[in-house]
CSV table of C-alpha atoms in Angstrom, one decimal:
chain,number,residue,atom,x,y,z
A,305,MET,CA,49.7,67.8,229.5
A,306,ILE,CA,47.6,70.7,230.7
A,307,PRO,CA,49.7,73.9,230.8
A,308,PRO,CA,50.0,75.8,234.1
A,309,GLU,CA,47.3,78.5,234.6
A,310,THR,CA,50.1,81.0,235.0
A,311,LEU,CA,51.5,80.3,231.5
A,312,PRO,CA,50.4,83.6,230.1
A,313,MET,CA,52.3,85.4,232.8
A,314,HIS,CA,55.5,83.4,232.1
A,315,LEU,CA,55.1,83.9,228.3
A,316,LEU,CA,54.7,87.6,229.0
A,317,MET,CA,57.9,87.7,231.0
A,318,ALA,CA,59.8,85.8,228.3
A,319,MET,CA,58.5,88.3,225.8
A,320,MET,CA,59.8,91.1,227.9
A,321,GLN,CA,63.1,89.5,227.8
A,322,SER,CA,63.1,88.5,224.2
A,323,GLY,CA,61.3,91.6,222.9
A,324,PHE,CA,63.8,94.0,224.4
A,325,SER,CA,66.9,92.2,223.1
A,326,THR,CA,65.4,91.5,219.7
A,327,GLY,CA,64.3,95.1,219.5
A,328,ALA,CA,67.9,96.2,220.3
A,329,SER,CA,69.4,93.9,217.7
A,330,ASN,CA,66.9,95.1,215.1
A,331,ALA,CA,67.7,98.7,215.9
A,332,TRP,CA,71.1,98.0,214.6
A,333,SER,CA,70.2,95.8,211.6
A,334,GLY,CA,67.3,97.9,210.5
A,335,SER,CA,65.2,94.7,210.0
A,336,SER,CA,61.6,94.3,211.1
A,337,ASN,CA,60.5,92.6,214.3
A,338,ASP,CA,59.7,89.1,212.8
A,339,TRP,CA,60.2,87.3,216.2
A,340,LEU,CA,56.4,87.2,216.6
A,341,ASN,CA,56.2,84.5,213.9
A,342,SER,CA,58.6,82.3,215.8
A,343,TRP,CA,56.4,82.7,218.9
A,344,MET,CA,53.2,82.0,217.1
A,345,LYS,CA,54.4,78.7,215.7
A,346,PHE,CA,54.2,77.3,219.2
A,347,MET,CA,50.7,78.5,219.9
A,348,PRO,CA,48.7,75.7,218.0
A,349,ARG,CA,50.2,73.3,220.6
A,350,LEU,CA,48.6,75.1,223.5
A,351,GLU,CA,45.1,73.7,223.3
A,352,HIS,CA,43.9,75.3,226.5
A,353,PRO,CA,41.9,78.5,227.4
A,354,VAL,CA,45.2,80.3,228.0
A,355,GLU,CA,45.8,80.2,224.2
A,356,THR,CA,43.6,83.2,223.5
A,357,GLN,CA,45.2,85.2,226.3
A,358,THR,CA,48.6,84.4,225.1
A,359,LYS,CA,48.0,85.4,221.5
A,360,ALA,CA,46.7,88.7,222.7
A,361,LEU,CA,49.8,89.2,224.8
A,362,LEU,CA,52.0,88.4,221.7
A,363,SER,CA,50.2,91.0,219.7
A,364,GLU,CA,50.6,93.7,222.4
A,365,TRP,CA,54.3,92.9,222.8
A,366,GLN,CA,54.9,93.1,219.0
A,367,ASN,CA,53.9,96.8,219.3
A,368,LEU,CA,55.9,97.3,222.4
A,369,ALA,CA,59.0,95.7,220.8
A,370,GLU,CA,58.7,98.0,217.8
A,371,GLN,CA,58.5,101.0,220.1
A,372,ASN,CA,61.4,99.7,222.0
A,373,ALA,CA,63.5,99.3,218.8
A,374,GLN,CA,62.8,102.9,217.8
A,375,LEU,CA,63.7,104.2,221.3
A,376,LEU,CA,67.0,102.3,221.3
A,377,LYS,CA,67.8,103.4,217.8
A,378,SER,CA,67.2,107.0,218.9
A,379,LEU,CA,69.4,106.6,221.9
A,380,LEU,CA,72.2,104.8,220.1
A,381,GLY,CA,72.1,107.3,217.3
A,382,LYS,CA,73.5,109.8,219.8
A,383,ASN,CA,76.8,107.8,219.9
A,384,ASP,CA,77.0,108.2,223.6
A,385,ASN,CA,80.0,106.0,224.5
A,386,SER,CA,79.9,106.9,228.2
A,387,SER,CA,77.7,103.9,229.0
A,388,ALA,CA,78.8,100.4,228.2
A,389,PHE,CA,75.1,99.5,228.0
A,390,PHE,CA,74.8,101.1,224.6
A,391,ASP,CA,77.8,99.4,223.2
A,392,PRO,CA,76.7,97.5,220.1
A,393,GLN,CA,78.8,94.4,221.0
A,394,PHE,CA,77.2,94.3,224.4
A,395,LEU,CA,73.7,94.6,223.0
A,396,GLN,CA,74.4,91.9,220.5
A,397,SER,CA,75.6,89.6,223.2
A,398,LEU,CA,72.5,90.5,225.3
A,399,SER,CA,70.2,89.8,222.4
A,400,GLU,CA,71.8,86.4,221.7
A,401,GLN,CA,71.7,85.3,225.3
A,402,ALA,CA,68.0,86.3,225.7
A,403,ALA,CA,67.1,84.7,222.5
A,404,GLN,CA,68.7,81.5,223.6
A,405,GLN,CA,67.0,81.4,227.0
A,406,THR,CA,63.6,82.3,225.4
A,407,THR,CA,64.0,79.6,222.7
A,408,GLY,CA,64.9,77.0,225.4
A,409,PHE,CA,61.8,77.9,227.4
A,410,LEU,CA,59.5,77.7,224.4
A,411,GLU,CA,61.0,74.4,223.3
A,412,GLY,CA,60.6,73.0,226.8
A,413,ILE,CA,57.0,74.1,227.0
A,414,GLN,CA,56.3,72.6,223.6
A,415,SER,CA,57.9,69.3,224.6
A,416,TYR,CA,56.0,69.3,227.9
A,417,MET,CA,52.7,70.1,226.2
A,418,GLY,CA,53.2,67.2,223.8
A,419,ALA,CA,53.8,64.7,226.7
A,420,SER,CA,51.2,62.6,228.4
A,421,TYR,CA,51.0,61.4,232.0
A,422,GLU,CA,48.2,59.9,234.0
A,423,ARG,CA,48.6,59.4,237.7
A,424,PRO,CA,48.0,55.7,238.5
A,425,GLU,CA,44.5,55.1,239.8
A,426,LYS,CA,44.3,54.2,243.4
A,427,LYS,CA,41.4,53.4,245.7
A,428,TYR,CA,41.6,54.5,249.3
A,429,ARG,CA,39.7,53.3,252.3
A,430,VAL,CA,37.9,56.3,253.7
A,431,LEU,CA,37.8,56.1,257.5
A,432,TRP,CA,35.9,59.4,258.0
A,433,LYS,CA,34.1,61.9,256.0
A,434,LYS,CA,32.4,65.3,256.6
A,435,GLY,CA,31.5,68.0,254.1
A,436,SER,CA,34.1,68.0,251.4
A,437,ALA,CA,36.8,66.5,253.6
A,438,ARG,CA,37.7,62.8,254.0
A,439,LEU,CA,40.3,60.8,255.9
A,440,LEU,CA,42.1,58.3,253.7
A,441,ASP,CA,43.5,55.3,255.5
A,442,LEU,CA,46.5,53.6,253.7
A,443,ALA,CA,47.1,50.8,256.2
A,444,PRO,CA,43.8,50.1,258.1
A,445,GLN,CA,45.2,46.8,259.4
A,446,GLU,CA,48.0,48.5,261.4
A,447,THR,CA,45.9,49.3,264.5
A,448,ASP,CA,48.6,48.7,267.1
A,449,GLY,CA,51.6,50.5,265.7
A,450,VAL,CA,52.2,54.2,265.1
A,451,ALA,CA,49.5,56.0,263.1
A,452,ILE,CA,50.7,59.1,261.2
A,453,LEU,CA,47.9,61.6,260.4
A,454,CYS,CA,49.1,63.7,257.5
A,455,ILE,CA,47.7,67.3,257.2
A,456,PRO,CA,48.4,68.8,253.8
A,457,SER,CA,48.0,72.3,252.7
A,458,LEU,CA,44.6,73.6,251.5
A,459,ILE,CA,46.3,75.2,248.5
A,460,ASN,CA,47.3,72.0,246.6
A,461,LYS,CA,45.8,68.5,246.6
A,462,PHE,CA,47.0,65.8,249.0
A,463,TYR,CA,48.6,63.4,246.5
A,464,VAL,CA,52.1,64.9,246.6
A,465,LEU,CA,52.4,62.6,249.6
A,466,ASP,CA,51.4,59.6,247.4
A,467,LEU,CA,52.6,60.7,244.0
A,468,TYR,CA,53.1,57.3,242.3
A,469,PRO,CA,54.4,53.9,243.7
A,470,GLU,CA,58.2,54.7,243.3
A,471,ALA,CA,57.8,58.3,244.7
A,472,SER,CA,55.3,57.8,247.5
A,473,PHE,CA,56.1,59.0,251.0
A,474,ALA,CA,52.9,57.4,252.2
A,475,GLU,CA,53.7,54.0,250.7
A,476,TYR,CA,57.2,54.2,252.2
A,477,LEU,CA,55.7,54.7,255.7
A,478,VAL,CA,53.4,51.7,255.1
A,479,SER,CA,56.5,49.6,254.1
A,480,GLN,CA,58.0,50.5,257.5
A,481,GLY,CA,55.0,49.3,259.5
A,482,TYR,CA,53.4,52.6,260.1
A,483,ARG,CA,49.7,53.5,259.5
A,484,PRO,CA,49.7,56.7,257.4
A,485,LEU,CA,46.4,58.5,257.0
A,486,ILE,CA,45.9,61.6,254.9
A,487,LEU,CA,43.3,64.3,255.4
A,488,ASP,CA,42.0,65.1,251.9
A,489,TRP,CA,40.4,68.5,252.0
A,490,CYS,CA,39.0,68.2,248.4
A,491,ILE,CA,37.6,71.2,246.6
A,492,PRO,CA,35.5,73.5,248.9
A,493,SER,CA,31.8,73.1,248.3
A,494,ASP,CA,29.0,75.5,249.2
A,495,ALA,CA,29.1,74.1,252.7
A,496,GLU,CA,32.6,75.5,253.2
A,497,MET,CA,32.3,78.8,251.4
A,498,ASP,CA,32.3,80.8,254.7
A,499,PHE,CA,35.1,78.7,256.3
A,500,SER,CA,38.2,80.2,257.8
A,501,CYS,CA,41.3,78.3,258.7
A,502,ALA,CA,39.9,78.0,262.2
A,503,ASP,CA,36.7,76.4,260.8
A,504,TYR,CA,38.6,73.8,258.9
A,505,ILE,CA,40.5,72.9,262.0
A,506,SER,CA,37.7,72.8,264.5
A,507,ALA,CA,35.0,71.4,262.1
A,508,TYR,CA,37.1,68.9,260.2
A,509,ALA,CA,40.7,68.3,261.3
A,510,ILE,CA,40.0,67.7,265.0
A,511,PRO,CA,36.9,65.5,264.4
A,512,ALA,CA,39.0,63.4,262.0
A,513,LEU,CA,41.7,63.1,264.7
A,514,GLN,CA,39.1,62.0,267.2
A,515,THR,CA,37.8,59.4,264.8
A,516,LEU,CA,41.3,58.1,264.3
A,517,ARG,CA,41.8,57.9,268.1
A,518,GLU,CA,38.6,55.8,268.4
A,519,ASN,CA,39.9,53.4,265.7
A,520,HIS,CA,43.5,53.1,266.7
A,521,ASP,CA,45.2,51.5,269.7
A,522,GLY,CA,48.7,52.7,269.2
A,523,PRO,CA,50.4,56.2,269.3
A,524,ILE,CA,49.3,58.9,266.9
A,525,ALA,CA,51.7,61.3,265.3
A,526,LEU,CA,50.5,64.4,263.5
A,527,LEU,CA,52.4,65.3,260.3
A,528,GLY,CA,51.8,68.7,258.8
A,529,TYR,CA,53.2,69.9,255.5
A,530,CYS,CA,53.6,73.6,254.8
A,531,MET,CA,50.2,75.3,255.6
A,532,GLY,CA,49.2,71.9,257.0
A,533,GLY,CA,52.0,72.3,259.5
A,534,VAL,CA,50.4,75.5,260.8
A,535,PHE,CA,47.1,73.5,261.2
A,536,ALA,CA,49.0,70.7,262.9
A,537,VAL,CA,50.5,73.1,265.5
A,538,ALA,CA,47.0,74.3,266.4
A,539,MET,CA,45.7,70.7,266.6
A,540,ALA,CA,48.6,69.6,268.9
A,541,GLN,CA,47.6,72.4,271.2
A,542,LEU,CA,43.9,72.2,271.1
A,543,ALA,CA,43.7,68.4,271.2
A,544,ALA,CA,46.9,67.6,273.1
A,545,PHE,CA,45.5,64.5,274.7
A,546,LEU,CA,45.1,62.9,271.3
A,547,VAL,CA,48.6,63.6,269.9
A,548,ASP,CA,51.7,61.7,270.9
A,549,ALA,CA,54.2,63.3,268.5
A,550,LEU,CA,54.3,66.2,266.1
A,551,LEU,CA,56.1,66.3,262.7
A,552,LEU,CA,56.3,69.6,261.0
A,553,LEU,CA,57.5,69.8,257.4
A,554,ALA,CA,58.5,73.2,255.9
A,555,THR,CA,56.0,75.0,258.2
A,556,PRO,CA,56.0,78.8,257.9
A,557,TRP,CA,55.7,80.9,261.1
A,558,ASP,CA,57.7,84.1,261.2
A,559,PHE,CA,57.2,86.3,258.1
A,560,SER,CA,59.4,89.1,259.5
A,561,ALA,CA,62.5,86.9,258.9
A,562,GLU,CA,65.3,88.3,256.7
A,563,ASP,CA,64.8,85.6,254.1
A,564,THR,CA,61.0,85.8,254.0
A,565,PRO,CA,59.6,85.5,250.5
A,566,ARG,CA,56.9,88.1,251.1
A,567,ILE,CA,56.9,91.6,249.6
A,568,LEU,CA,55.8,93.9,252.4
A,569,LEU,CA,52.9,95.9,251.0
A,570,GLU,CA,51.9,99.4,252.1
A,571,PRO,CA,48.6,99.6,254.0
A,572,SER,CA,46.8,100.9,250.9
A,573,ALA,CA,48.1,98.0,248.8
A,574,GLN,CA,47.1,95.6,251.5
A,575,MET,CA,43.6,97.0,251.5
A,576,MET,CA,43.5,96.7,247.7
A,577,LEU,CA,44.5,93.0,248.0
A,578,ARG,CA,41.8,92.5,250.6
A,579,ASN,CA,39.2,94.1,248.4
A,580,SER,CA,40.2,92.0,245.5
A,581,ILE,CA,39.9,88.8,247.5
A,582,ALA,CA,36.5,90.0,248.8
A,583,SER,CA,35.2,90.2,245.3
A,584,MET,CA,35.7,86.4,244.8
A,585,ASN,CA,34.5,83.4,246.6
A,586,PRO,CA,36.1,81.0,246.2
A,587,VAL,CA,39.4,82.6,245.2
A,588,PRO,CA,40.7,80.9,242.0
A,589,ASN,CA,43.9,78.9,242.3
A,590,VAL,CA,45.6,81.0,239.6
A,591,ILE,CA,45.7,83.9,242.1
A,592,VAL,CA,47.5,81.9,244.7
A,593,GLN,CA,49.8,80.3,242.1
A,594,THR,CA,50.7,83.7,240.7
A,595,MET,CA,51.7,84.9,244.2
A,596,PHE,CA,54.0,81.9,244.6
A,597,HIS,CA,55.6,82.2,241.2
A,598,LEU,CA,56.4,85.8,241.9
A,599,ILE,CA,58.8,84.6,244.6
A,600,ASN,CA,61.1,83.4,241.9
A,601,PRO,CA,59.6,84.5,238.5
A,602,TRP,CA,62.4,82.9,236.4
A,603,HIS,CA,62.3,79.5,238.0
A,604,VAL,CA,59.6,78.3,235.7
A,605,GLN,CA,61.5,79.3,232.6
A,606,LYS,CA,64.6,77.5,233.9
A,607,LYS,CA,62.8,74.2,234.8
A,608,TYR,CA,60.9,74.0,231.5
A,609,SER,CA,64.0,74.7,229.5
A,610,ALA,CA,65.7,71.8,231.2
A,611,TYR,CA,62.8,69.4,230.6
A,612,PRO,CA,63.8,68.1,227.1
A,613,LEU,CA,67.2,67.2,228.4
A,614,LEU,CA,65.9,64.8,231.1
A,615,SER,CA,66.1,61.1,230.9
A,616,ALA,CA,62.8,59.1,230.4
A,617,GLU,CA,62.6,58.3,234.2
A,618,GLU,CA,63.3,62.0,235.1
A,619,LYS,CA,60.6,63.2,232.6
A,620,LYS,CA,58.1,60.9,234.2
A,621,HIS,CA,58.8,62.3,237.6
A,622,PHE,CA,58.8,65.9,236.2
A,623,LEU,CA,55.4,65.3,234.7
A,624,ALA,CA,54.0,63.8,237.9
A,625,VAL,CA,55.2,66.7,240.0
A,626,GLU,CA,54.0,69.3,237.5
A,627,GLN,CA,50.6,67.7,237.3
A,628,TRP,CA,50.3,68.1,241.1
A,629,VAL,CA,51.7,71.7,241.0
A,630,ASN,CA,49.2,72.7,238.3
A,631,ASP,CA,46.3,70.8,239.9
A,632,GLY,CA,45.6,73.3,242.7
A,633,VAL,CA,42.3,74.1,244.3
A,634,PRO,CA,40.5,77.4,245.0
A,635,LEU,CA,40.5,78.8,248.5
A,636,THR,CA,37.5,80.1,250.4
A,637,GLN,CA,37.5,83.9,250.7
A,638,LYS,CA,38.4,83.9,254.4
A,639,VAL,CA,41.2,81.4,254.0
A,640,ALA,CA,42.7,83.3,251.1
A,641,GLU,CA,42.7,86.5,253.1
A,642,GLU,CA,44.4,84.8,256.1
A,643,CYS,CA,47.2,83.1,254.2
A,644,LEU,CA,47.8,85.8,251.6
A,645,VAL,CA,47.4,88.9,253.8
A,646,ASP,CA,47.0,88.3,257.5
A,647,TRP,CA,49.9,85.8,257.9
A,648,PRO,CA,52.5,87.3,255.6
A,649,GLN,CA,51.6,91.0,255.9
A,650,GLY,CA,50.4,91.1,259.5
A,651,ASN,CA,52.7,88.3,260.8
A,652,MET,CA,49.8,87.1,262.9
A,653,LEU,CA,51.3,83.7,263.6
A,654,ALA,CA,54.6,84.8,265.1
A,655,SER,CA,52.9,87.7,267.0
A,656,HIS,CA,50.4,85.3,268.7
A,657,GLN,CA,47.4,86.9,267.0
A,658,TRP,CA,45.9,83.7,265.6
A,659,LYS,CA,42.8,82.5,267.5
A,660,ILE,CA,40.7,79.4,267.2
A,661,GLY,CA,37.5,79.5,269.2
A,662,ARG,CA,38.5,81.1,272.5
A,663,LYS,CA,42.1,79.9,272.4
A,664,TRP,CA,45.1,81.8,271.2
A,665,ILE,CA,47.5,79.5,269.4
A,666,GLU,CA,50.8,79.3,271.4
A,667,PRO,CA,53.3,76.8,270.2
A,668,GLU,CA,55.1,77.2,273.5
A,669,SER,CA,52.4,75.2,275.1
A,670,ILE,CA,53.0,72.1,273.0
A,671,LYS,CA,54.6,69.3,275.1
A,672,CYS,CA,54.7,66.3,272.9
A,673,PRO,CA,58.0,65.3,271.1
A,674,THR,CA,58.3,67.3,267.9
A,675,LEU,CA,60.4,67.1,264.8
A,676,CYS,CA,60.8,70.2,262.7
A,677,VAL,CA,62.0,69.5,259.1
A,678,ILE,CA,63.4,72.6,257.5
A,679,PRO,CA,64.8,72.2,254.0
A,680,GLU,CA,68.1,73.9,253.2
A,681,HIS,CA,66.9,75.0,249.7
A,682,ASP,CA,63.3,75.9,250.4
A,683,ALA,CA,62.3,79.1,248.5
A,684,ILE,CA,58.6,78.9,249.6
A,685,VAL,CA,59.3,78.6,253.3
A,686,PRO,CA,63.0,79.6,253.9
A,687,LYS,CA,64.9,78.5,257.0
A,688,ARG,CA,64.5,81.7,259.0
A,689,VAL,CA,60.7,81.7,258.4
A,690,ALA,CA,60.4,78.2,259.9
A,691,GLU,CA,63.2,78.2,262.6
A,692,PRO,CA,61.4,80.4,265.1
A,693,LEU,CA,58.6,77.9,265.4
A,694,ALA,CA,61.1,75.1,266.2
A,695,LYS,CA,62.6,77.3,269.0
A,696,MET,CA,59.2,78.0,270.5
A,697,ILE,CA,58.4,74.3,270.9
A,698,ARG,CA,60.3,73.0,274.0
A,699,LYS,CA,60.7,69.3,273.0
A,700,SER,CA,61.7,69.9,269.4
A,701,ASP,CA,64.4,68.4,267.2
A,702,VAL,CA,65.4,70.0,263.9
A,703,MET,CA,66.4,68.4,260.7
A,704,TYR,CA,67.8,70.2,257.6
A,705,PRO,CA,67.4,68.0,254.5
A,706,LYS,CA,69.4,69.3,251.5
A,707,SER,CA,66.3,69.7,249.4
A,708,GLY,CA,63.6,72.2,248.3
A,709,HIS,CA,60.0,72.6,249.4
A,710,VAL,CA,58.6,69.9,247.1
A,711,SER,CA,61.7,67.8,246.5
A,712,MET,CA,61.8,67.2,250.3
A,713,VAL,CA,58.8,64.9,250.1
A,714,ALA,CA,58.7,63.8,246.5
A,715,GLY,CA,62.2,64.4,245.0
A,716,LYS,CA,64.6,61.8,243.7
A,717,ASN,CA,66.6,62.1,247.0
A,718,ALA,CA,63.5,62.3,249.3
A,719,LYS,CA,64.0,58.8,250.7
A,720,LYS,CA,67.5,59.5,251.9
A,721,GLU,CA,66.8,63.1,252.9
A,722,LEU,CA,63.5,62.8,254.6
A,723,TRP,CA,61.7,59.5,254.6
A,724,GLU,CA,64.4,57.4,256.3
A,725,PRO,CA,65.5,60.0,258.9
A,726,LEU,CA,61.9,60.7,259.9
A,727,ALA,CA,61.1,57.0,260.3
A,728,LYS,CA,64.2,56.6,262.4
A,729,TRP,CA,63.2,59.5,264.6
A,730,LEU,CA,59.8,57.9,265.2
A,731,ALA,CA,61.3,54.5,265.9
A,732,LYS,CA,63.5,55.9,268.7
A,733,ARG,CA,60.4,57.2,270.4
A,734,PHE,CA,57.8,54.5,270.0
């Protein structure tokens, strides 16, 4: 398997954890810092460009760990018993726990890297295409029933909605007689390098919706996932006559909420971030992934540590999801600035400052039946970030699946928590 592009960052964090505790332990034993060798034995397995970066990090942290050991030895030599932190027994316990966690993470990464997974090949009928975008039709024969136009995020590829046969939200919808279609944004080409979110909506999303309307006799429901939900809100307002229902899955809106995952930056830091983004076009996926990982930095260590303990079927699912997570796409400069700065830092969506063409986007104007799906355990789009949007839309129902951001659509309980309730909601209305 290809390692995540953010692997050096996670190895660095693990080294911070392991280096400190090992340094503390060695300060007491007087032994040298030989933990570098145990790290290095894993490196030949990382056949990826991150290998060179990681080896450099290891070398740097060997020096820091040695400095740390000397500092601790100096502090401990003062025999200051006023602080429990410097108690030898406490430090030994800390060292053992950190070593155990770090070893579990490394063993998990090693096991993951040695695994292989290929997403099953699948041919899609393309109903519409323009620039880099294309509209995939999974049930072209269902022209009289309910069509569900799925709008995924620009950050990751579409196939989390169609992961593999046993874990495919799209295929479940087909089995229930619906006509799911997925707007595949693909990787931005030269033609899209100057695109903003508004450009993607007006130049691609709405024309794709219009084409579907021309080729479908039944109702059309828009389904937006995460960032795609923000796009779907705009589409439901700007092309209201084409939309019969709106389905919003984990859609962010109000970044001033108490549980928002953002870190509010000072104006000077915001300007630095803008300048950094302005120096790249497109903005590499690793930048975006790093921002998301910083929401819960230790989650990656935890999930890879658990990987070797999974059953064969669970490992298959883990690999499929991780392939998708690590298979992100770059963002155009303007899109990156909007979703990384304007939306979270300026809270432009909730403050009605987002404009497409000459129209301000106002969810209050949406009149079609709407279902807002807000996962209980979503760390990417927490409940209070999504709930204000549901309150703005007059004809909205809210559903709270007991799942996370990704497990909602592709987890082992996704069928029970999302697929079936969503299908039942649609069946009551059409």
